[in-house]
Amino acid sequence: MPIVNADIAAVFGEIADLLELQGANPFRIRAYRNAARTLGEMGRSVRAMLERGEDLDALPGIGADLAGKIAEVVNTGSCAQLERLRRELPPGMTALLAIPGLGPKRVRTLHDELGIETLEQLLVAAREGRVGQVHGFGAKTQQLILDAAQRQLAQDRRFKLAAASQVADALLAELRAVPGVKQAVAGGSLRRMRDTVGDLDLLVTAGRGSPVMQRFAAGADVERVLSQGATRASIVLRSGLQVDLRAVPPASFGAAWLYFTGSKPHNIALRRLAQEAGLKLNEYGLFRGDRRIAGATEASVYQALGLDFIEPELREDRGEIDAARVHRLPRLVQLADLRGDLHSHSKASDGHDTLEAMANAARAHGLQYLAVTEHSKRLALVHGLDAGRLARQIDEIDALNARLQGIVLLKGVEVDILEDGSLDLPDAILGRLDLVVGAIHHRFDLPREQQTARLLRAMDHPHFSILAHPSGRLIDERPASDIDLQRVVRKARERGCFLELNAHPARLDLGELACRMARDEGVLVSIDSDAHSTLEFDNLRWGVGQARRGWLGPADVLNTRKLEDLRPLLAATMGRSASAITSAAPRLAAPAAAGRHQQLRKRVRSG
DNA sequence: GCCGTTTTCGGCCCGACTGTTTTCAGTCG
């Protein structure tokens, strides 16, 4: 198995954990954690960079030492320092850090005083009351450990964005009803639209004496109160979701919202920026000495730091601060920019509603076109269409389009990409469609090389428009397939076809980093609902959130285009010349894509 | 361990809450 960035990130993460237990310099530990994050997030493969002889220490947070360790892992598959640390510290001790309330110092103390090296030993010691005897520990801490064990701790569970959002909306409505509360908003990864949310961060401004903290902690769904003070409280809901509430005065609202929205690396970068300017930034405001110079709004803080306003989805310290300084932030795509949806199902396969109902619902969501893309025959379980049924649906859609007002149905299919990369329906029927959406629905577990080759072959098919849910992941249920995404994105560029960002909250696939890779390569992304009922067009907002996290603007998204501009782009992917289309050629790539396609056909014929 | 229009050494974001303390360290976000 070739070493990928995530492998090296894991090595650095473990080194950081072990160094932490050893009580090493915290900034040294942070250097490893920062490097792990950089490696995990960057689109390019460091292995490939090394093969090309590029300098790794040009990467942020990577110096000579870490560059050397990266090369060592790539070349040998292991890291001498990690091996040494593993010998010095018992394996399993890092698992103790997962218990809330236990940090490196206490884990170290437990080891030195009681000889505890594993979770099991810790539980035994806690049950026997030995933990409470240790200096600095008490009955409460001992109980904390037992409680954590009961809840099967260690798994740090995350919730899907859409589910967390519903909970947040309900809590915010309750908070707004508490006397004295002026504003109540959500921050954290929810506001940044991360695909999953670890906990909710809520913020209120409230008058003095408002009972907001007490009411919050006494809520009906509250299982446990972790902490409760005058300005801050943490609870755990019955669902296991942790919620943190913070109250600040109105003059600090913007600074506090900024702080509570994060991300942590973004906050650190801003605070450093403030520091360099002789200022101090905290959740109460931006200060010069004792004087607050900004803080009532987020915009006031950014402005005082010499930055353009940064949208929450971009606040990850992935270059947004530099871009804001030189006015180079993208105008991000918005839900209202979407003019259509290119992936949906009706009763004909596994959807719940008729074509007409779906069309009307799409129009009600402000869309001007909707592609009908039923499953193909291989998915017999969901009544996938064979060529005959698809041909009849084509006629049905033509008839329906003649009657429909204000919305156009496009004729498509979600054809299965078979294990060898061929498509599940004959060319003759695929060629009659407006677009072909291809997707994998079985054998998600092929080895990287084989899975990648499977996708590349499918995308080379003469009728192939959009690769749907490219990684195949289902959050919490199925991991992403192991594919070489960069090659897939480059293939899409060569071939002139498109990648889907499936907006279903359990998928959100492409992920944000892949979106950014597509943008960098000039490949358009289609944000689609994959709606199986009229209710699911609302899910488009989650897809838009991911796209925004991937820095996509309206021009980077396929279905922001008007229908007349979209048609030639789709026609080119279907092997039809764009010149056959009556409407004006779009600004983007259609002629070039057609040219590439002709070359491709030549190759196919000669091959 | 990284980094540098002050620095190749000496910095590295900042504050709230808890538990176990007799004034604060540890943890967390």
XYZ file of C-alpha atoms (C1' of nucleotides) in Angstrom:
636
model
C 0.000 0.000 0.000
C 1.448 3.369 -0.968
C 1.677 5.905 1.830
C -0.956 8.640 1.575
C -1.115 11.942 3.443
C -3.548 10.575 6.003
C -1.043 7.878 7.029
C 1.588 10.472 7.819
C -0.976 12.644 9.575
C -1.827 9.656 11.776
C 1.853 9.174 12.647
C 2.196 12.830 13.645
C -1.052 12.692 15.613
C 0.171 9.731 17.614
C 3.532 11.362 18.229
C 1.677 14.429 19.532
C -0.421 12.288 21.900
C 2.618 10.494 23.229
C 4.636 13.675 23.646
C 1.714 15.149 25.524
C 1.791 12.250 27.976
C 5.488 12.781 28.415
C 4.848 16.394 29.340
C 6.817 17.731 26.396
C 6.881 21.388 25.352
C 3.280 22.211 24.376
C 4.393 24.185 21.345
C 6.363 21.271 20.068
C 3.230 19.163 20.435
C 1.257 21.773 18.592
C 3.767 21.723 15.762
C 3.024 18.016 15.240
C -0.723 18.588 15.436
C -0.566 21.481 12.985
C 1.484 19.412 10.572
C -0.988 16.528 10.867
C -3.802 18.897 10.028
C -1.956 20.409 7.080
C -1.275 16.960 5.659
C -4.842 15.822 6.187
C -6.297 18.828 4.434
C -4.003 19.503 1.533
C -5.217 18.252 -1.803
C -1.807 17.241 -3.098
C -0.023 14.045 -2.211
C 3.242 14.638 -0.350
C 4.477 11.325 -1.716
C 3.996 12.692 -5.234
C 5.673 15.951 -4.223
C 8.688 14.025 -2.979
C 8.823 11.984 -6.162
C 8.931 15.209 -8.129
C 11.688 16.523 -5.873
C 9.626 19.384 -4.452
C 10.564 20.981 -1.139
C 8.210 19.961 1.624
C 9.438 22.592 4.042
C 7.765 25.202 1.886
C 4.479 23.884 3.323
C 3.098 25.891 6.234
C 4.199 24.534 9.594
C 6.602 22.041 8.019
C 10.268 22.735 8.695
C 13.392 20.745 8.021
C 12.747 18.261 10.813
C 9.171 17.400 9.914
C 9.987 17.340 6.199
C 12.604 14.734 7.027
C 10.123 12.696 9.027
C 7.604 12.813 6.194
C 10.244 11.495 3.806
C 11.117 8.809 6.321
C 7.521 7.615 6.574
C 7.069 7.687 2.802
C 10.261 5.733 2.221
C 10.223 3.266 5.100
C 6.567 3.154 6.163
C 7.520 3.962 9.734
C 9.038 6.649 11.883
C 11.898 6.003 14.287
C 10.760 8.644 16.731
C 7.277 7.163 16.948
C 8.734 3.704 17.522
C 10.913 5.094 20.292
C 8.000 6.852 21.984
C 5.942 3.686 21.778
C 8.682 1.821 23.590
C 8.904 4.478 26.277
C 5.193 4.680 26.988
C 2.770 1.772 27.417
C 0.399 1.305 24.502
C -3.182 2.168 25.348
C -2.301 5.057 27.596
C -3.284 7.586 24.957
C -6.815 6.146 25.085
C -7.101 7.557 28.608
C -6.925 11.072 27.178
C -10.336 10.503 25.592
C -12.020 10.669 29.006
C -13.420 14.157 29.530
C -11.628 15.763 32.414
C -8.495 13.668 32.080
C -5.646 15.481 30.427
C -1.994 14.568 30.092
C -1.019 15.696 33.583
C -3.632 13.612 35.349
C -3.060 10.577 33.169
C 0.597 10.879 34.002
C -0.164 11.157 37.725
C -2.401 8.080 37.605
C 0.382 6.186 35.910
C 3.032 7.256 38.412
C 0.893 6.795 41.522
C -1.225 3.767 40.655
C 0.603 2.202 37.754
C -2.432 2.649 35.491
C -1.658 2.055 31.829
C -4.962 1.008 30.293
C -8.628 1.905 30.354
C -9.439 -1.390 32.054
C -6.957 -0.776 34.860
C -8.359 2.702 35.336
C -11.899 1.368 35.714
C -10.850 -1.212 38.270
C -8.971 1.411 40.261
C -11.941 3.794 40.157
C -14.379 1.100 41.289
C -12.094 0.199 44.165
C -11.933 3.830 45.225
C -8.186 4.110 44.700
C -8.401 6.968 42.208
C -10.057 9.265 44.763
C -7.138 8.722 47.151
C -4.551 10.196 44.795
C -3.426 13.743 45.596
C -5.285 16.173 43.376
C -8.096 13.703 42.699
C -11.309 13.387 44.655
C -14.646 11.646 44.770
C -16.035 13.726 41.907
C -13.212 12.986 39.544
C -13.493 9.308 40.369
C -17.216 9.378 39.604
C -16.502 11.225 36.367
C -14.302 8.377 35.232
C -16.907 5.753 36.103
C -19.627 7.697 34.304
C -17.497 8.076 31.224
C -16.874 4.345 31.190
C -20.581 3.612 31.390
C -21.213 5.758 28.354
C -18.575 3.899 26.407
C -16.570 7.135 26.267
C -13.725 7.009 23.810
C -15.993 7.200 20.769
C -16.230 10.868 20.152
C -19.534 10.857 18.424
C -20.499 13.431 15.834
C -23.966 14.268 14.577
C -25.035 14.910 11.028
C -25.327 18.588 10.196
C -29.023 18.465 9.356
C -29.925 16.695 12.598
C -27.843 19.058 14.730
C -29.387 22.012 12.949
C -32.893 20.928 13.944
C -31.875 20.650 17.589
C -30.195 24.042 17.495
C -33.245 25.720 15.989
C -35.451 24.306 18.750
C -33.057 25.345 21.528
C -32.636 28.841 20.116
C -36.404 29.299 19.993
C -36.595 28.352 23.684
C -33.741 30.690 24.599
C -35.326 33.623 22.780
C -38.415 33.162 24.948
C -36.438 33.561 28.196
C -36.924 37.004 29.824
C -34.044 39.366 29.190
C -32.641 37.526 26.169
C -32.086 39.853 23.236
C -30.242 37.752 20.667
C -29.728 33.998 20.433
C -27.595 32.490 17.675
C -25.637 29.345 16.889
C -21.923 29.286 16.196
C -19.441 26.454 16.017
C -19.142 23.882 13.283
C -22.891 24.113 12.733
C -22.598 27.698 11.571
C -19.538 26.811 9.545
C -21.697 24.123 7.906
C -19.360 21.255 8.586
C -20.824 17.955 7.409
C -20.932 16.699 10.976
C -21.185 18.533 14.268
C -19.501 17.430 17.486
C -21.350 19.788 19.802
C -23.542 22.867 19.601
C -22.200 26.296 20.503
C -24.936 28.781 21.289
C -24.572 32.432 22.158
C -26.991 34.874 23.730
C -26.945 38.489 24.730
C -29.038 38.996 27.828
C -29.733 41.731 30.338
C -28.368 41.523 33.869
C -30.293 39.113 36.005
C -31.747 37.153 33.093
C -32.369 33.554 34.204
C -31.082 32.274 30.853
C -28.336 30.033 32.264
C -30.625 28.418 34.822
C -33.388 27.871 32.290
C -30.933 26.420 29.818
C -29.564 23.938 32.350
C -33.073 22.956 33.435
C -34.328 22.219 29.912
C -36.577 19.213 29.341
C -34.106 17.273 27.194
C -31.103 17.864 29.417
C -29.548 14.666 30.676
C -26.556 16.095 32.505
C -25.171 19.485 33.397
C -21.418 19.458 32.868
C -20.808 22.964 34.152
C -22.789 26.067 34.897
C -21.491 29.517 35.688
C -22.691 33.089 35.340
C -21.721 33.455 31.681
C -21.240 29.919 30.506
C -22.911 26.546 30.813
C -22.465 23.125 29.236
C -25.081 20.406 29.093
C -25.500 17.019 27.473
C -28.859 16.265 25.884
C -30.506 12.841 26.041
C -29.390 12.282 22.473
C -25.775 12.566 23.671
C -25.280 15.903 21.937
C -23.317 18.368 24.058
C -24.461 21.994 24.007
C -22.418 24.936 25.267
C -24.103 28.252 25.965
C -22.326 31.526 26.456
C -23.819 34.862 27.459
C -22.137 38.196 26.721
C -23.139 41.875 26.814
C -24.346 43.363 23.506
C -21.156 45.382 23.003
C -19.276 42.071 22.815
C -21.753 40.188 20.642
C -19.726 40.240 17.430
C -16.445 39.308 19.073
C -18.142 36.516 20.986
C -19.927 35.164 17.894
C -16.642 35.237 16.060
C -14.957 33.399 18.902
C -17.747 30.832 19.272
C -17.951 30.204 15.547
C -14.291 29.303 15.267
C -12.679 27.379 13.909
C -10.023 27.213 16.538
C -7.165 27.608 14.036
C -8.975 30.595 12.506
C -9.314 32.187 15.954
C -5.693 31.599 16.765
C -4.630 33.157 13.492
C -6.823 36.215 14.123
C -5.511 36.629 17.651
C -1.978 36.446 16.422
C -2.779 39.064 13.822
C -4.209 41.280 16.562
C -1.150 40.714 18.696
C 1.166 41.732 15.869
C -0.792 44.969 15.595
C -0.346 45.639 19.309
C -3.960 44.686 20.018
C -5.659 41.937 21.979
C -8.587 39.890 20.690
C -10.790 37.864 22.985
C -14.500 37.004 23.137
C -15.273 40.420 24.625
C -13.816 42.484 21.854
C -10.732 43.795 20.155
C -8.732 45.904 22.608
C -5.985 48.471 22.465
C -4.842 48.515 26.053
C -8.036 48.646 28.085
C -10.039 50.336 25.367
C -12.385 48.257 23.214
C -12.004 49.367 19.597
C -14.332 46.786 18.022
C -16.599 43.894 18.977
C -20.276 44.727 18.649
C -20.359 43.024 15.249
C -18.114 40.476 13.558
C -17.612 42.893 10.680
C -16.229 45.522 13.073
C -13.568 43.110 14.284
C -12.503 42.026 10.795
C -12.426 45.614 9.635
C -10.307 46.759 12.567
C -7.866 43.969 11.761
C -7.643 45.160 8.159
C -9.591 42.246 6.749
C -12.652 41.843 4.546
C -15.544 40.030 6.195
C -14.930 36.290 6.105
C -17.976 34.040 5.676
C -18.267 31.427 8.450
C -17.850 28.521 6.019
C -14.358 29.752 5.131
C -13.060 30.157 8.692
C -10.687 27.214 8.794
C -7.319 28.914 8.455
C -6.944 27.558 4.951
C -5.835 30.777 3.327
C -8.966 32.851 3.949
C -7.149 35.372 6.133
C -4.523 36.183 3.534
C -7.252 36.386 0.892
C -9.283 38.746 3.089
C -6.292 41.011 3.525
C -5.869 41.528 -0.211
C -9.580 41.551 -1.059
C -9.390 38.235 -2.867
C -12.099 36.263 -1.088
C -14.478 34.556 -3.501
C -18.128 35.532 -3.694
C -19.537 32.226 -2.504
C -22.416 30.402 -4.126
C -25.805 30.772 -2.420
C -28.895 28.622 -2.418
C -30.685 31.269 -4.491
C -28.042 30.904 -7.218
C -29.175 27.367 -8.032
C -31.397 27.294 -11.094
C -31.902 23.568 -11.306
C -31.246 20.141 -9.874
C -29.663 17.385 -11.929
C -30.323 14.285 -9.821
C -33.757 13.076 -8.690
C -35.964 10.003 -8.536
C -39.668 9.350 -8.962
C -41.966 6.417 -8.277
C -40.591 4.771 -11.408
C -37.622 3.577 -9.335
C -37.279 4.121 -5.581
C -38.788 7.607 -5.273
C -42.087 8.302 -3.542
C -43.761 10.787 -5.857
C -44.874 11.142 -9.449
C -42.871 12.995 -12.072
C -45.395 15.781 -12.082
C -45.345 16.163 -8.291
C -41.553 16.284 -8.339
C -41.586 18.903 -11.087
C -44.039 21.078 -9.173
C -42.050 20.767 -5.945
C -38.838 21.721 -7.736
C -40.543 24.777 -9.208
C -41.846 25.716 -5.763
C -38.219 25.706 -4.614
C -37.375 28.263 -7.259
C -35.829 25.828 -9.733
C -36.235 26.134 -13.490
C -35.178 22.627 -14.446
C -35.044 19.199 -12.871
C -33.307 16.142 -14.234
C -35.110 12.852 -13.734
C -32.455 10.247 -13.084
C -33.880 6.867 -12.083
C -31.694 3.951 -11.142
C -30.733 1.450 -13.839
C -31.648 -2.210 -14.072
C -28.829 -3.650 -12.008
C -30.414 -2.161 -8.907
C -33.348 -4.568 -9.142
C -34.148 -4.052 -5.484
C -35.200 -0.460 -6.137
C -36.917 -1.313 -9.403
C -34.160 0.078 -11.600
C -35.111 0.814 -15.212
C -34.070 -1.278 -18.191
C -33.806 0.193 -21.681
C -37.474 -0.403 -22.456
C -38.807 1.275 -19.341
C -36.390 4.146 -19.748
C -37.557 4.644 -23.348
C -41.139 4.844 -22.131
C -40.146 7.351 -19.450
C -38.479 9.491 -22.120
C -41.804 9.673 -23.950
C -43.620 10.384 -20.722
C -41.292 13.282 -19.913
C -41.702 14.724 -23.413
C -45.456 14.673 -22.953
C -45.215 16.171 -19.495
C -42.899 18.965 -20.631
C -45.486 19.973 -23.189
C -47.903 20.698 -20.340
C -45.643 21.952 -17.552
C -45.312 25.674 -16.903
C -42.251 27.314 -15.411
C -40.182 24.160 -15.078
C -38.521 21.806 -17.544
C -37.790 18.159 -16.870
C -34.515 16.894 -18.273
C -34.249 13.277 -19.362
C -31.534 11.449 -17.527
C -30.630 8.286 -15.682
C -28.490 7.353 -12.705
C -26.770 4.489 -14.417
C -24.812 1.972 -12.408
C -21.073 1.886 -12.923
C -20.345 -1.836 -12.973
C -17.305 -3.393 -11.394
C -15.284 -3.226 -14.613
C -16.202 0.420 -15.217
C -18.759 -0.277 -17.932
C -22.261 1.205 -17.694
C -25.402 -0.744 -16.881
C -27.421 0.290 -19.987
C -26.745 0.098 -23.737
C -25.274 3.100 -25.555
C -28.322 3.300 -27.798
C -30.658 4.274 -24.979
C -28.110 6.398 -23.105
C -27.570 8.394 -26.302
C -31.206 9.473 -26.337
C -30.950 11.264 -22.978
C -30.129 14.860 -22.065
C -27.599 13.699 -19.509
C -26.146 10.548 -18.008
C -25.388 10.521 -14.292
C -23.095 7.637 -13.369
C -22.715 6.168 -9.907
C -21.287 3.245 -8.015
C -23.730 1.261 -5.887
C -21.843 -1.926 -5.150
C -18.300 -3.107 -4.505
C -17.329 0.005 -2.592
C -14.370 -1.872 -1.179
C -12.191 -2.367 -4.243
C -8.500 -1.549 -3.828
C -7.574 2.036 -4.620
C -6.010 1.354 -8.011
C -8.915 -0.779 -9.183
C -11.626 1.529 -7.874
C -9.960 4.528 -9.482
C -9.578 2.717 -12.809
C -13.250 1.741 -12.631
C -14.297 5.393 -12.334
C -11.885 6.609 -14.994
C -13.173 4.053 -17.480
C -16.782 4.990 -16.758
C -15.998 8.668 -17.271
C -14.432 7.856 -20.632
C -17.718 6.452 -21.874
C -19.051 8.455 -24.862
C -22.201 9.281 -22.887
C -21.217 10.402 -19.420
C -22.178 13.741 -17.889
C -21.895 13.685 -14.117
C -20.195 11.413 -11.608
C -22.658 11.144 -8.717
C -21.634 10.865 -5.055
C -18.039 10.175 -6.063
C -16.696 8.744 -2.808
C -19.756 6.659 -1.968
C -19.525 7.475 1.714
C -22.520 7.420 4.014
C -21.755 9.375 7.149
C -21.577 7.016 10.152
C -22.457 4.028 7.984
C -19.992 3.529 5.199
C -16.535 5.006 4.737
C -15.510 6.734 1.539
C -14.175 4.378 -1.109
C -10.441 4.461 -1.513
C -9.967 6.408 -4.743
C -7.309 8.677 -6.171
C -9.449 11.771 -6.252
C -6.912 13.890 -8.022
C -6.891 11.547 -11.002
C -10.675 11.517 -11.045
C -10.817 15.315 -11.011
C -8.216 15.538 -13.786
C -10.163 12.992 -15.830
C -13.286 15.119 -15.463
C -11.348 18.109 -16.734
C -9.923 16.218 -19.717
C -13.238 14.663 -20.554
C -15.285 17.843 -20.010
C -17.685 16.124 -17.643
C -18.761 17.105 -14.133
C -18.669 15.994 -10.532
C -21.664 15.914 -8.258
C -21.877 17.331 -4.794
C -24.705 15.190 -3.475
C -26.609 17.338 -0.976
C -28.239 14.546 0.971
C -27.255 15.118 4.621
C -26.002 11.554 4.988
C -23.778 11.891 1.920
C -22.472 15.434 1.327
C -20.209 13.914 -1.254
C -18.010 15.502 -2.823
C -16.498 16.702 0.382
C -15.312 20.248 0.853
C -11.664 19.584 0.080
C -12.558 17.740 -3.102
C -14.701 20.732 -4.093
C -11.704 22.952 -3.706
C -9.635 20.568 -5.776
C -12.290 20.619 -8.510
C -12.330 24.407 -8.433
C -8.563 24.571 -8.704
C -8.685 22.245 -11.712
C -11.552 24.143 -13.349
C -14.028 21.270 -13.086
C -17.634 22.317 -12.534
C -19.532 20.830 -9.609
C -23.236 20.018 -9.748
C -25.030 20.495 -6.428
C -27.893 18.005 -6.518
C -30.534 16.919 -4.044
C -30.804 13.263 -5.138
C -34.409 13.829 -4.014
C -36.519 10.718 -3.598
C -39.562 12.766 -2.602
C -40.942 16.272 -2.946
C -39.716 17.040 0.570
C -36.046 16.553 -0.176
C -35.335 19.623 -2.271
C -34.776 21.388 1.039
C -31.584 19.359 1.331
C -29.953 21.484 -1.363
C -28.986 23.948 1.386
C -26.623 21.414 2.956
C -24.961 20.881 -0.396
C -24.576 24.614 -0.852
C -22.953 24.755 2.589
C -20.341 22.179 1.590
C -19.738 23.979 -1.697
C -19.158 27.213 0.186
C -16.712 25.409 2.474
C -14.967 24.364 -0.716
C -14.680 28.037 -1.805
C -17.055 27.545 -4.753
C -18.602 30.597 -6.365
C -21.634 30.615 -8.646
C -19.440 30.190 -11.731
C -17.882 27.034 -10.290
C -21.263 25.336 -9.986
C -22.851 23.719 -13.033
C -26.485 24.159 -12.086
C -26.319 27.879 -11.429
C -26.536 28.188 -15.195
C -29.647 29.069 -17.105
C -31.110 26.153 -18.995
C -30.014 27.552 -22.348
C -26.440 27.770 -21.097
C -26.569 24.356 -19.468
C -27.817 22.448 -22.513
C -24.684 22.813 -24.630
C -22.513 21.786 -21.693
C -24.541 18.628 -21.204
C -24.730 17.998 -24.951
C -20.946 18.014 -25.128
C -20.735 15.294 -22.505
C -23.217 13.238 -24.492
C -21.228 13.240 -27.672
C -23.439 15.800 -29.377
C -21.918 18.871 -30.940
C -22.686 22.085 -29.132
C -23.282 23.754 -32.509
C -26.396 21.663 -32.965
C -27.893 23.583 -30.093
C -29.770 26.709 -31.022
C -28.907 28.794 -27.974
C -25.735 30.827 -27.632
C -22.619 28.935 -26.680
C -21.730 29.394 -23.011
C -18.668 31.191 -21.835
C -17.264 28.065 -20.364
C -15.504 25.272 -22.093
C -18.231 23.796 -24.262
C -16.400 24.069 -27.580
C -13.209 22.837 -25.985
C -15.060 20.003 -24.350
C -16.574 19.049 -27.694
C -13.130 19.080 -29.267
C -11.813 16.837 -26.548
C -14.725 14.612 -27.056
C -14.021 14.169 -30.758
C -10.490 13.161 -29.952
C -11.908 10.712 -27.509
C -14.227 9.163 -30.062
C -11.316 8.749 -32.402
C -9.514 6.911 -29.657
C -12.506 4.759 -28.943
C -12.933 3.876 -32.630
C -9.295 3.124 -33.187
C -9.124 1.243 -29.875
C 9.123 22.005 16.279
C 8.304 26.389 13.626
C 9.366 31.015 12.558
C 11.508 35.935 11.661
C 10.655 44.435 7.485
C 12.378 44.344 15.569
C 14.408 38.590 16.560
C 18.632 32.597 14.273
C 16.721 32.988 20.215
C 12.693 33.490 22.362
C 8.559 33.819 21.447
C 4.284 30.732 20.239
C -4.187 32.918 21.699
C -7.029 33.697 25.575
C -10.498 33.059 29.144
C -14.227 30.200 32.030
C -15.249 26.602 35.088
C -14.260 22.692 38.285
C -12.344 20.326 41.984
C -9.444 20.199 45.405
C -7.440 23.567 47.236
C -6.175 26.938 51.308
C -4.541 30.316 46.398
C -4.597 27.605 41.918
C -3.576 23.813 38.508
C -5.761 21.306 35.099
C -8.828 20.928 31.486
C -11.610 22.532 27.940
C -13.231 25.159 24.123
